[in-house]
PDB file of C-alpha atoms in Angstrom:
ATOM      1  CA  MET A  75     -49.447  -8.310  32.826  1.00  0.00           C
ATOM      2  CA  ASN A  76     -49.307  -5.460  30.186  1.00  0.00           C
ATOM      3  CA  ASN A  77     -47.735  -7.484  28.415  1.00  0.00           C
ATOM      4  CA  GLU A  78     -50.080 -10.579  28.372  1.00  0.00           C
ATOM      5  CA  ASN A  79     -52.603  -7.861  27.557  1.00  0.00           C
ATOM      6  CA  LYS A  80     -50.810  -6.573  24.448  1.00  0.00           C
ATOM      7  CA  LYS A  81     -50.578  -9.781  23.344  1.00  0.00           C
ATOM      8  CA  LEU A  82     -53.998 -10.755  23.685  1.00  0.00           C
ATOM      9  CA  LYS A  83     -54.896  -6.959  21.804  1.00  0.00           C
ATOM     10  CA  ALA A  84     -52.565  -8.128  18.659  1.00  0.00           C
ATOM     11  CA  ALA A  85     -54.048 -11.241  18.431  1.00  0.00           C
ATOM     12  CA  ALA A  86     -57.766  -9.118  18.391  1.00  0.00           C
ATOM     13  CA  ARG A  87     -56.627  -7.183  15.777  1.00  0.00           C
ATOM     14  CA  LYS A  88     -55.320 -10.156  13.782  1.00  0.00           C
ATOM     15  CA  ASN A  89     -58.715 -12.031  13.945  1.00  0.00           C
ATOM     16  CA  LEU A  90     -60.479  -8.705  12.972  1.00  0.00           C
ATOM     17  CA  LEU A  91     -58.690  -8.559   9.506  1.00  0.00           C
ATOM     18  CA  GLY A  92     -61.018  -8.972   6.875  1.00  0.00           C
ATOM     19  CA  HIS A  93     -64.039  -9.255   9.206  1.00  0.00           C
ATOM     20  CA  TYR A  94     -65.030  -6.138   9.853  1.00  0.00           C
ATOM     21  CA  GLY A  95     -67.876  -5.370   7.780  1.00  0.00           C
ATOM     22  CA  THR A  96     -69.651  -8.690   9.722  1.00  0.00           C
ATOM     23  CA  VAL A  97     -68.772  -7.328  13.155  1.00  0.00           C
ATOM     24  CA  ILE A  98     -69.562  -3.391  12.372  1.00  0.00           C
ATOM     25  CA  ALA A  99     -72.848  -4.877  10.667  1.00  0.00           C
ATOM     26  CA  ALA A 100     -73.566  -6.462  13.974  1.00  0.00           C
ATOM     27  CA  LEU A 101     -72.901  -3.500  16.173  1.00  0.00           C
ATOM     28  CA  PHE A 102     -74.761  -1.392  13.951  1.00  0.00           C
ATOM     29  CA  LEU A 103     -77.907  -3.108  13.801  1.00  0.00           C
ATOM     30  CA  THR A 104     -77.843  -4.176  17.357  1.00  0.00           C
ATOM     31  CA  SER A 105     -77.636  -0.097  18.260  1.00  0.00           C
ATOM     32  CA  LEU A 106     -80.029   0.776  15.972  1.00  0.00           C
ATOM     33  CA  PHE A 107     -82.774  -1.543  16.909  1.00  0.00           C
ATOM     34  CA  THR A 108     -81.932  -0.507  20.864  1.00  0.00           C
ATOM     35  CA  ILE A 109     -82.526   3.220  19.966  1.00  0.00           C
ATOM     36  CA  ILE A 110     -85.349   3.024  17.327  1.00  0.00           C
ATOM     37  CA  PHE A 111     -87.307   0.726  20.024  1.00  0.00           C
ATOM     38  CA  ASN A 112     -86.236   2.621  22.964  1.00  0.00           C
ATOM     39  CA  ILE A 113     -87.803   6.226  21.500  1.00  0.00           C
ATOM     40  CA  PRO A 114     -91.825   5.576  21.964  1.00  0.00           C
ATOM     41  CA  PHE A 115     -90.929   4.007  25.446  1.00  0.00           C
ATOM     42  CA  SER A 116     -88.587   6.751  26.708  1.00  0.00           C
ATOM     43  CA  ASN A 117     -91.289   9.500  25.703  1.00  0.00           C
ATOM     44  CA  MET A 118     -94.078   7.279  27.347  1.00  0.00           C
ATOM     45  CA  MET A 119     -92.254   7.384  30.697  1.00  0.00           C
ATOM     46  CA  GLN A 120     -91.546  11.169  30.427  1.00  0.00           C
ATOM     47  CA  GLN A 121     -94.967  12.046  29.467  1.00  0.00           C
ATOM     48  CA  GLY A 122     -96.292   9.798  32.092  1.00  0.00           C
ATOM     49  CA  LEU A 123     -93.928  11.384  34.705  1.00  0.00           C
ATOM     50  CA  SER A 124     -94.919  15.135  33.197  1.00  0.00           C
ATOM     51  CA  PHE A 125     -98.607  14.685  33.728  1.00  0.00           C
ATOM     52  CA  GLY A 126     -98.624  12.195  36.680  1.00  0.00           C
ATOM     53  CA  VAL A 127    -100.061   9.376  34.727  1.00  0.00           C
ATOM     54  CA  TYR A 128     -98.401   6.550  36.560  1.00  0.00           C
ATOM     55  CA  SER A 129     -99.871   4.144  34.149  1.00  0.00           C
ATOM     56  CA  ARG A 130     -98.042   5.254  31.118  1.00  0.00           C
ATOM     57  CA  VAL A 131     -94.709   5.053  33.463  1.00  0.00           C
ATOM     58  CA  LEU A 132     -95.057   1.835  34.161  1.00  0.00           C
ATOM     59  CA  THR A 133     -95.896   0.455  30.691  1.00  0.00           C
ATOM     60  CA  GLY A 134     -92.771   2.598  29.469  1.00  0.00           C
ATOM     61  CA  LEU A 135     -90.414   0.955  31.580  1.00  0.00           C
ATOM     62  CA  VAL A 136     -91.873  -2.305  30.924  1.00  0.00           C
ATOM     63  CA  GLY A 137     -91.305  -1.781  27.337  1.00  0.00           C
ATOM     64  CA  SER A 138     -88.038  -0.376  28.041  1.00  0.00           C
ATOM     65  CA  VAL A 139     -87.016  -3.801  29.699  1.00  0.00           C
ATOM     66  CA  ILE A 140     -88.223  -5.875  27.258  1.00  0.00           C
ATOM     67  CA  VAL A 141     -86.133  -3.735  24.424  1.00  0.00           C
ATOM     68  CA  SER A 142     -83.297  -4.260  26.796  1.00  0.00           C
ATOM     69  CA  LEU A 143     -83.633  -7.862  26.963  1.00  0.00           C
ATOM     70  CA  ILE A 144     -83.606  -8.382  23.535  1.00  0.00           C
ATOM     71  CA  SER A 145     -80.883  -6.119  22.773  1.00  0.00           C
ATOM     72  CA  PHE A 146     -78.856  -8.432  25.603  1.00  0.00           C
ATOM     73  CA  LEU A 147     -79.866 -11.386  23.119  1.00  0.00           C
ATOM     74  CA  LEU A 148     -78.390  -9.553  20.111  1.00  0.00           C
ATOM     75  CA  SER A 149     -75.264  -8.321  22.165  1.00  0.00           C
ATOM     76  CA  ALA A 150     -74.683 -12.209  23.076  1.00  0.00           C
ATOM     77  CA  GLY A 151     -75.267 -12.914  19.670  1.00  0.00           C
ATOM     78  CA  ILE A 152     -72.484 -10.460  18.706  1.00  0.00           C
ATOM     79  CA  SER A 153     -70.305 -12.273  21.263  1.00  0.00           C
ATOM     80  CA  ARG A 154     -71.296 -15.161  19.381  1.00  0.00           C
ATOM     81  CA  ILE A 155     -69.981 -14.033  16.177  1.00  0.00           C
ATOM     82  CA  HIS A 156     -66.391 -12.942  17.855  1.00  0.00           C
ATOM     83  CA  LEU A 157     -66.065 -16.569  19.632  1.00  0.00           C
ATOM     84  CA  GLN A 158     -66.248 -17.870  16.249  1.00  0.00           C
ATOM     85  CA  LEU A 159     -63.602 -15.363  14.609  1.00  0.00           C
ATOM     86  CA  ALA A 160     -61.569 -15.953  17.628  1.00  0.00           C
ATOM     87  CA  ARG A 161     -61.154 -19.622  17.229  1.00  0.00           C
ATOM     88  CA  GLY A 162     -60.442 -19.142  13.355  1.00  0.00           C
ATOM     89  CA  GLN A 163     -63.998 -20.568  12.314  1.00  0.00           C
ATOM     90  CA  GLU A 164     -66.302 -19.235   9.781  1.00  0.00           C
ATOM     91  CA  THR A 165     -69.028 -16.873  10.743  1.00  0.00           C
ATOM     92  CA  THR A 166     -71.756 -14.585   9.237  1.00  0.00           C
ATOM     93  CA  LEU A 167     -74.541 -12.235  10.717  1.00  0.00           C
ATOM     94  CA  ARG A 168     -76.905 -15.008  10.992  1.00  0.00           C
ATOM     95  CA  ASP A 169     -74.662 -16.164  14.213  1.00  0.00           C
ATOM     96  CA  MET A 170     -76.614 -13.195  15.731  1.00  0.00           C
ATOM     97  CA  LEU A 171     -79.605 -14.884  16.073  1.00  0.00           C
ATOM     98  CA  TYR A 172     -77.906 -17.929  17.986  1.00  0.00           C
ATOM     99  CA  PRO A 173     -78.755 -16.881  21.508  1.00  0.00           C
ATOM    100  CA  PHE A 174     -82.702 -16.898  19.711  1.00  0.00           C
ATOM    101  CA  GLN A 175     -82.451 -20.179  18.761  1.00  0.00           C
ATOM    102  CA  ASN A 176     -80.615 -22.081  21.695  1.00  0.00           C
ATOM    103  CA  ARG A 177     -82.005 -21.634  24.989  1.00  0.00           C
ATOM    104  CA  PRO A 178     -83.302 -18.067  24.959  1.00  0.00           C
ATOM    105  CA  ASP A 179     -84.598 -18.287  28.533  1.00  0.00           C
ATOM    106  CA  LYS A 180     -81.262 -18.443  29.792  1.00  0.00           C
ATOM    107  CA  TYR A 181     -80.011 -15.141  28.297  1.00  0.00           C
ATOM    108  CA  PHE A 182     -83.250 -13.743  29.402  1.00  0.00           C
ATOM    109  CA  GLY A 183     -82.533 -14.596  33.080  1.00  0.00           C
ATOM    110  CA  TYR A 184     -79.072 -13.524  32.953  1.00  0.00           C
ATOM    111  CA  GLY A 185     -80.309  -9.847  31.431  1.00  0.00           C
ATOM    112  CA  LEU A 186     -82.740  -9.749  34.163  1.00  0.00           C
ATOM    113  CA  LEU A 187     -80.222 -10.416  36.954  1.00  0.00           C
ATOM    114  CA  THR A 188     -77.866  -8.026  35.991  1.00  0.00           C
ATOM    115  CA  MET A 189     -80.689  -5.487  35.471  1.00  0.00           C
ATOM    116  CA  PHE A 190     -81.205  -6.099  39.270  1.00  0.00           C
ATOM    117  CA  VAL A 191     -78.331  -6.306  40.303  1.00  0.00           C
ATOM    118  CA  SER A 192     -77.613  -2.853  38.759  1.00  0.00           C
ATOM    119  CA  PHE A 193     -80.405  -1.545  40.341  1.00  0.00           C
ATOM    120  CA  LEU A 194     -79.693  -2.654  43.746  1.00  0.00           C
ATOM    121  CA  CYS A 195     -76.143  -1.072  43.473  1.00  0.00           C
ATOM    122  CA  GLU A 196     -77.461   2.553  42.051  1.00  0.00           C
ATOM    123  CA  LEU A 197     -80.637   2.244  44.547  1.00  0.00           C
ATOM    124  CA  PRO A 198     -79.106   3.482  48.203  1.00  0.00           C
ATOM    125  CA  GLY A 199     -77.510   6.574  46.293  1.00  0.00           C
ATOM    126  CA  SER A 200     -80.589   7.380  44.285  1.00  0.00           C
ATOM    127  CA  VAL A 201     -82.794   7.273  47.152  1.00  0.00           C
ATOM    128  CA  CYS A 202     -80.490   9.699  48.752  1.00  0.00           C
ATOM    129  CA  LEU A 203     -81.081  12.253  45.945  1.00  0.00           C
ATOM    130  CA  ILE A 204     -84.622  12.204  46.307  1.00  0.00           C
ATOM    131  CA  PRO A 205     -84.621  14.779  49.122  1.00  0.00           C
ATOM    132  CA  VAL A 206     -82.220  17.042  47.408  1.00  0.00           C
ATOM    133  CA  LEU A 207     -84.039  17.276  44.378  1.00  0.00           C
ATOM    134  CA  SER A 208     -87.376  17.269  46.088  1.00  0.00           C
ATOM    135  CA  GLY A 209     -86.321  20.356  48.075  1.00  0.00           C
ATOM    136  CA  THR A 210     -87.071  18.875  51.543  1.00  0.00           C
ATOM    137  CA  ALA A 211     -83.389  17.804  52.346  1.00  0.00           C
ATOM    138  CA  GLU A 212     -83.603  21.757  53.936  1.00  0.00           C
ATOM    139  CA  LEU A 213     -86.075  20.848  56.315  1.00  0.00           C
ATOM    140  CA  SER A 214     -84.286  17.678  57.746  1.00  0.00           C
ATOM    141  CA  ARG A 215     -81.263  17.377  60.162  1.00  0.00           C
ATOM    142  CA  LEU A 216     -78.487  16.696  57.609  1.00  0.00           C
ATOM    143  CA  GLY A 217     -79.237  19.268  55.365  1.00  0.00           C
ATOM    144  CA  ILE A 218     -78.749  19.869  51.358  1.00  0.00           C
ATOM    145  CA  VAL A 219     -75.246  19.478  51.955  1.00  0.00           C
ATOM    146  CA  GLY A 220     -75.605  16.550  54.072  1.00  0.00           C
ATOM    147  CA  TRP A 221     -77.895  14.576  51.924  1.00  0.00           C
ATOM    148  CA  THR A 222     -75.588  15.584  48.805  1.00  0.00           C
ATOM    149  CA  VAL A 223     -72.082  14.100  50.589  1.00  0.00           C
ATOM    150  CA  LEU A 224     -74.109  11.006  51.455  1.00  0.00           C
ATOM    151  CA  ALA A 225     -75.382  10.224  47.883  1.00  0.00           C
ATOM    152  CA  VAL A 226     -72.479  10.964  46.227  1.00  0.00           C
ATOM    153  CA  VAL A 227     -70.707   8.570  48.847  1.00  0.00           C
ATOM    154  CA  LEU A 228     -73.322   6.362  48.308  1.00  0.00           C
ATOM    155  CA  CYS A 229     -73.308   6.219  44.524  1.00  0.00           C
ATOM    156  CA  ALA A 230     -69.660   6.153  44.738  1.00  0.00           C
ATOM    157  CA  ILE A 231     -69.765   2.802  47.080  1.00  0.00           C
ATOM    158  CA  GLY A 232     -72.601   1.227  44.746  1.00  0.00           C
ATOM    159  CA  THR A 233     -70.520   2.223  41.510  1.00  0.00           C
ATOM    160  CA  LEU A 234     -67.126   0.273  43.020  1.00  0.00           C
ATOM    161  CA  VAL A 235     -69.301  -2.701  44.160  1.00  0.00           C
ATOM    162  CA  LEU A 236     -70.928  -2.955  40.784  1.00  0.00           C
ATOM    163  CA  ILE A 237     -67.542  -2.753  38.794  1.00  0.00           C
ATOM    164  CA  LEU A 238     -66.467  -5.435  40.777  1.00  0.00           C
ATOM    165  CA  ILE A 239     -69.533  -7.379  40.073  1.00  0.00           C
ATOM    166  CA  THR A 240     -69.230  -6.879  36.232  1.00  0.00           C
ATOM    167  CA  LEU A 241     -65.755  -7.890  36.262  1.00  0.00           C
ATOM    168  CA  SER A 242     -66.257 -11.029  38.257  1.00  0.00           C
ATOM    169  CA  TRP A 243     -69.256 -12.071  36.088  1.00  0.00           C
ATOM    170  CA  SER A 244     -68.054 -10.903  32.516  1.00  0.00           C
ATOM    171  CA  MET A 245     -67.210 -14.376  31.209  1.00  0.00           C
ATOM    172  CA  THR A 246     -70.861 -15.677  31.577  1.00  0.00           C
ATOM    173  CA  THR A 247     -72.139 -15.281  28.290  1.00  0.00           C
ATOM    174  CA  PHE A 248     -69.271 -16.610  26.674  1.00  0.00           C
ATOM    175  CA  LEU A 249     -70.175 -19.768  29.114  1.00  0.00           C
ATOM    176  CA  LEU A 250     -73.578 -19.820  28.465  1.00  0.00           C
ATOM    177  CA  LEU A 251     -72.499 -19.570  24.599  1.00  0.00           C
ATOM    178  CA  ASP A 252     -70.258 -22.470  24.769  1.00  0.00           C
ATOM    179  CA  ASP A 253     -72.451 -24.817  27.064  1.00  0.00           C
ATOM    180  CA  THR A 254     -76.406 -24.679  25.942  1.00  0.00           C
ATOM    181  CA  ASP A 255     -77.057 -27.405  28.955  1.00  0.00           C
ATOM    182  CA  ILE A 256     -75.224 -25.207  31.499  1.00  0.00           C
ATOM    183  CA  ARG A 257     -77.140 -23.011  33.678  1.00  0.00           C
ATOM    184  CA  VAL A 258     -76.982 -19.429  34.604  1.00  0.00           C
ATOM    185  CA  THR A 259     -76.003 -19.465  38.102  1.00  0.00           C
ATOM    186  CA  ASP A 260     -73.303 -22.554  37.497  1.00  0.00           C
ATOM    187  CA  ALA A 261     -72.269 -20.075  34.802  1.00  0.00           C
ATOM    188  CA  ILE A 262     -71.632 -17.022  36.984  1.00  0.00           C
ATOM    189  CA  ARG A 263     -69.906 -19.339  39.459  1.00  0.00           C
ATOM    190  CA  GLU A 264     -67.808 -20.469  36.827  1.00  0.00           C
ATOM    191  CA  SER A 265     -66.704 -17.128  35.504  1.00  0.00           C
ATOM    192  CA  ARG A 266     -66.058 -16.258  39.195  1.00  0.00           C
ATOM    193  CA  ARG A 267     -63.518 -18.728  39.430  1.00  0.00           C
ATOM    194  CA  LEU A 268     -62.203 -18.065  36.226  1.00  0.00           C
ATOM    195  CA  MET A 269     -61.890 -14.284  37.126  1.00  0.00           C
ATOM    196  CA  LYS A 270     -60.062 -15.031  40.516  1.00  0.00           C
ATOM    197  CA  GLY A 271     -56.750 -13.159  40.159  1.00  0.00           C
ATOM    198  CA  HIS A 272     -57.475 -11.537  36.887  1.00  0.00           C
ATOM    199  CA  LYS A 273     -59.955  -8.851  37.593  1.00  0.00           C
ATOM    200  CA  ARG A 274     -57.294  -6.052  37.633  1.00  0.00           C
ATOM    201  CA  ARG A 275     -55.730  -7.422  34.650  1.00  0.00           C
ATOM    202  CA  LEU A 276     -59.200  -7.123  32.668  1.00  0.00           C
ATOM    203  CA  PHE A 277     -59.808  -3.761  34.127  1.00  0.00           C
ATOM    204  CA  LEU A 278     -56.592  -2.501  33.032  1.00  0.00           C
ATOM    205  CA  MET A 279     -57.541  -3.912  29.720  1.00  0.00           C
ATOM    206  CA  TYR A 280     -60.897  -2.066  29.386  1.00  0.00           C
ATOM    207  CA  LEU A 281     -58.738   1.289  30.807  1.00  0.00           C
ATOM    208  CA  SER A 282     -56.494   1.251  27.740  1.00  0.00           C
ATOM    209  CA  PHE A 283     -59.343   1.615  25.142  1.00  0.00           C
ATOM    210  CA  VAL A 284     -60.344   4.640  27.320  1.00  0.00           C
ATOM    211  CA  ALA A 285     -58.649   7.440  24.910  1.00  0.00           C
ATOM    212  CA  TRP A 286     -60.042   5.231  21.801  1.00  0.00           C
ATOM    213  CA  VAL A 287     -63.382   6.028  23.301  1.00  0.00           C
ATOM    214  CA  LEU A 288     -63.060   9.492  23.845  1.00  0.00           C
ATOM    215  CA  PHE A 289     -61.176   9.697  20.377  1.00  0.00           C
ATOM    216  CA  SER A 290     -64.512   8.118  19.300  1.00  0.00           C
ATOM    217  CA  ILE A 291     -66.782  10.992  21.034  1.00  0.00           C
ATOM    218  CA  LEU A 292     -65.043  13.499  19.539  1.00  0.00           C
ATOM    219  CA  SER A 293     -65.574  12.035  15.762  1.00  0.00           C
ATOM    220  CA  LEU A 294     -69.203  11.803  16.498  1.00  0.00           C
ATOM    221  CA  MET A 295     -69.175   8.394  17.428  1.00  0.00           C
ATOM    222  CA  ILE A 296     -68.204   7.155  14.144  1.00  0.00           C
ATOM    223  CA  GLY A 297     -64.953   5.635  15.611  1.00  0.00           C
ATOM    224  CA  LEU A 298     -67.115   3.198  17.897  1.00  0.00           C
ATOM    225  CA  LEU A 299     -67.810   1.388  15.167  1.00  0.00           C
ATOM    226  CA  TRP A 300     -64.201   0.323  15.347  1.00  0.00           C
ATOM    227  CA  VAL A 301     -63.141   0.361  18.735  1.00  0.00           C
ATOM    228  CA  LEU A 302     -66.321  -1.555  20.196  1.00  0.00           C
ATOM    229  CA  PRO A 303     -65.623  -4.431  17.758  1.00  0.00           C
ATOM    230  CA  TYR A 304     -61.609  -4.450  18.848  1.00  0.00           C
ATOM    231  CA  LEU A 305     -62.622  -4.314  22.521  1.00  0.00           C
ATOM    232  CA  THR A 306     -65.229  -7.106  22.641  1.00  0.00           C
ATOM    233  CA  GLN A 307     -62.769  -9.003  20.260  1.00  0.00           C
ATOM    234  CA  SER A 308     -59.584  -8.556  22.820  1.00  0.00           C
ATOM    235  CA  ARG A 309     -62.482  -9.431  25.741  1.00  0.00           C
ATOM    236  CA  THR A 310     -63.124 -12.487  23.756  1.00  0.00           C
ATOM    237  CA  CYS A 311     -59.194 -13.543  23.565  1.00  0.00           C
ATOM    238  CA  PHE A 312     -59.101 -12.953  27.215  1.00  0.00           C
ATOM    239  CA  TYR A 313     -61.646 -15.374  27.690  1.00  0.00           C
ATOM    240  CA  LEU A 314     -60.069 -18.006  25.526  1.00  0.00           C
ATOM    241  CA  ASN A 315     -56.504 -17.234  27.302  1.00  0.00           C
ATOM    242  CA  LEU A 316     -58.322 -18.219  30.772  1.00  0.00           C
ATOM    243  CA  ARG A 317     -59.822 -21.484  29.310  1.00  0.00           C
ATOM    244  CA  THR A 318     -55.914 -22.281  28.492  1.00  0.00           C
ATOM    245  CA  CYS A 319     -54.842 -21.515  32.114  1.00  0.00           C
ATOM    246  CA  HIS A 320     -57.973 -23.196  33.807  1.00  0.00           C
ATOM    247  CA  LYS A 321     -59.903 -26.454  33.508  1.00  0.00           C
ATOM    248  CA  ILE A 322     -63.415 -26.076  32.831  1.00  0.00           C
ATOM    249  CA  THR A 323     -65.465 -28.099  34.871  1.00  0.00           C
TER     250      THR A 323
END
């Protein structure tokens, strides 16, 4: 299993040679867009919560969701670039716009669905934190310790469920890129089929990048401009490897 991942990572490094400028530029532009356009909406939510103006909170939340969805399309465009590289095809920054020009509604739908699933997984633990943060926990039978323990347990369970779902759905974006006619639900179903028996292998691949990510954080995030393209290309090679092992229906 580790040998297979090593081969895929070696192939990823080979595919990226001579193309780092394109993938780094794509990652930088996407990150810059997300950060800049999220700032006013984040400030709006903070001010709304501070002064009790919940209309501003709602406006800020909606704005942040829209920015996240556009960023999701840009990220899908980055995946398009990596698919082109992995297949030995020419690619440019223009490929970032591919999802905007080919059924963007599917990517918006998938983006909203992933946000909703993440929200459901995090909700139970977050709800249990409310009495602790508001100071009402000490008035209940469970007490502060009881509510805190319950919140931690539910957060851990929610995180585990989210990881399993994320791994199971991890090939969905590639499938949407490869077939403009496929429905989101069918792409998710196909991703689940492809990942059956391979979730652990992909998880181990992600874990192999943890040290690189930590090093990148220590280098003021600059190293992420190299690590994240390497990770994305490795995941792309993983997808193509799965397609050779499974018949796509």
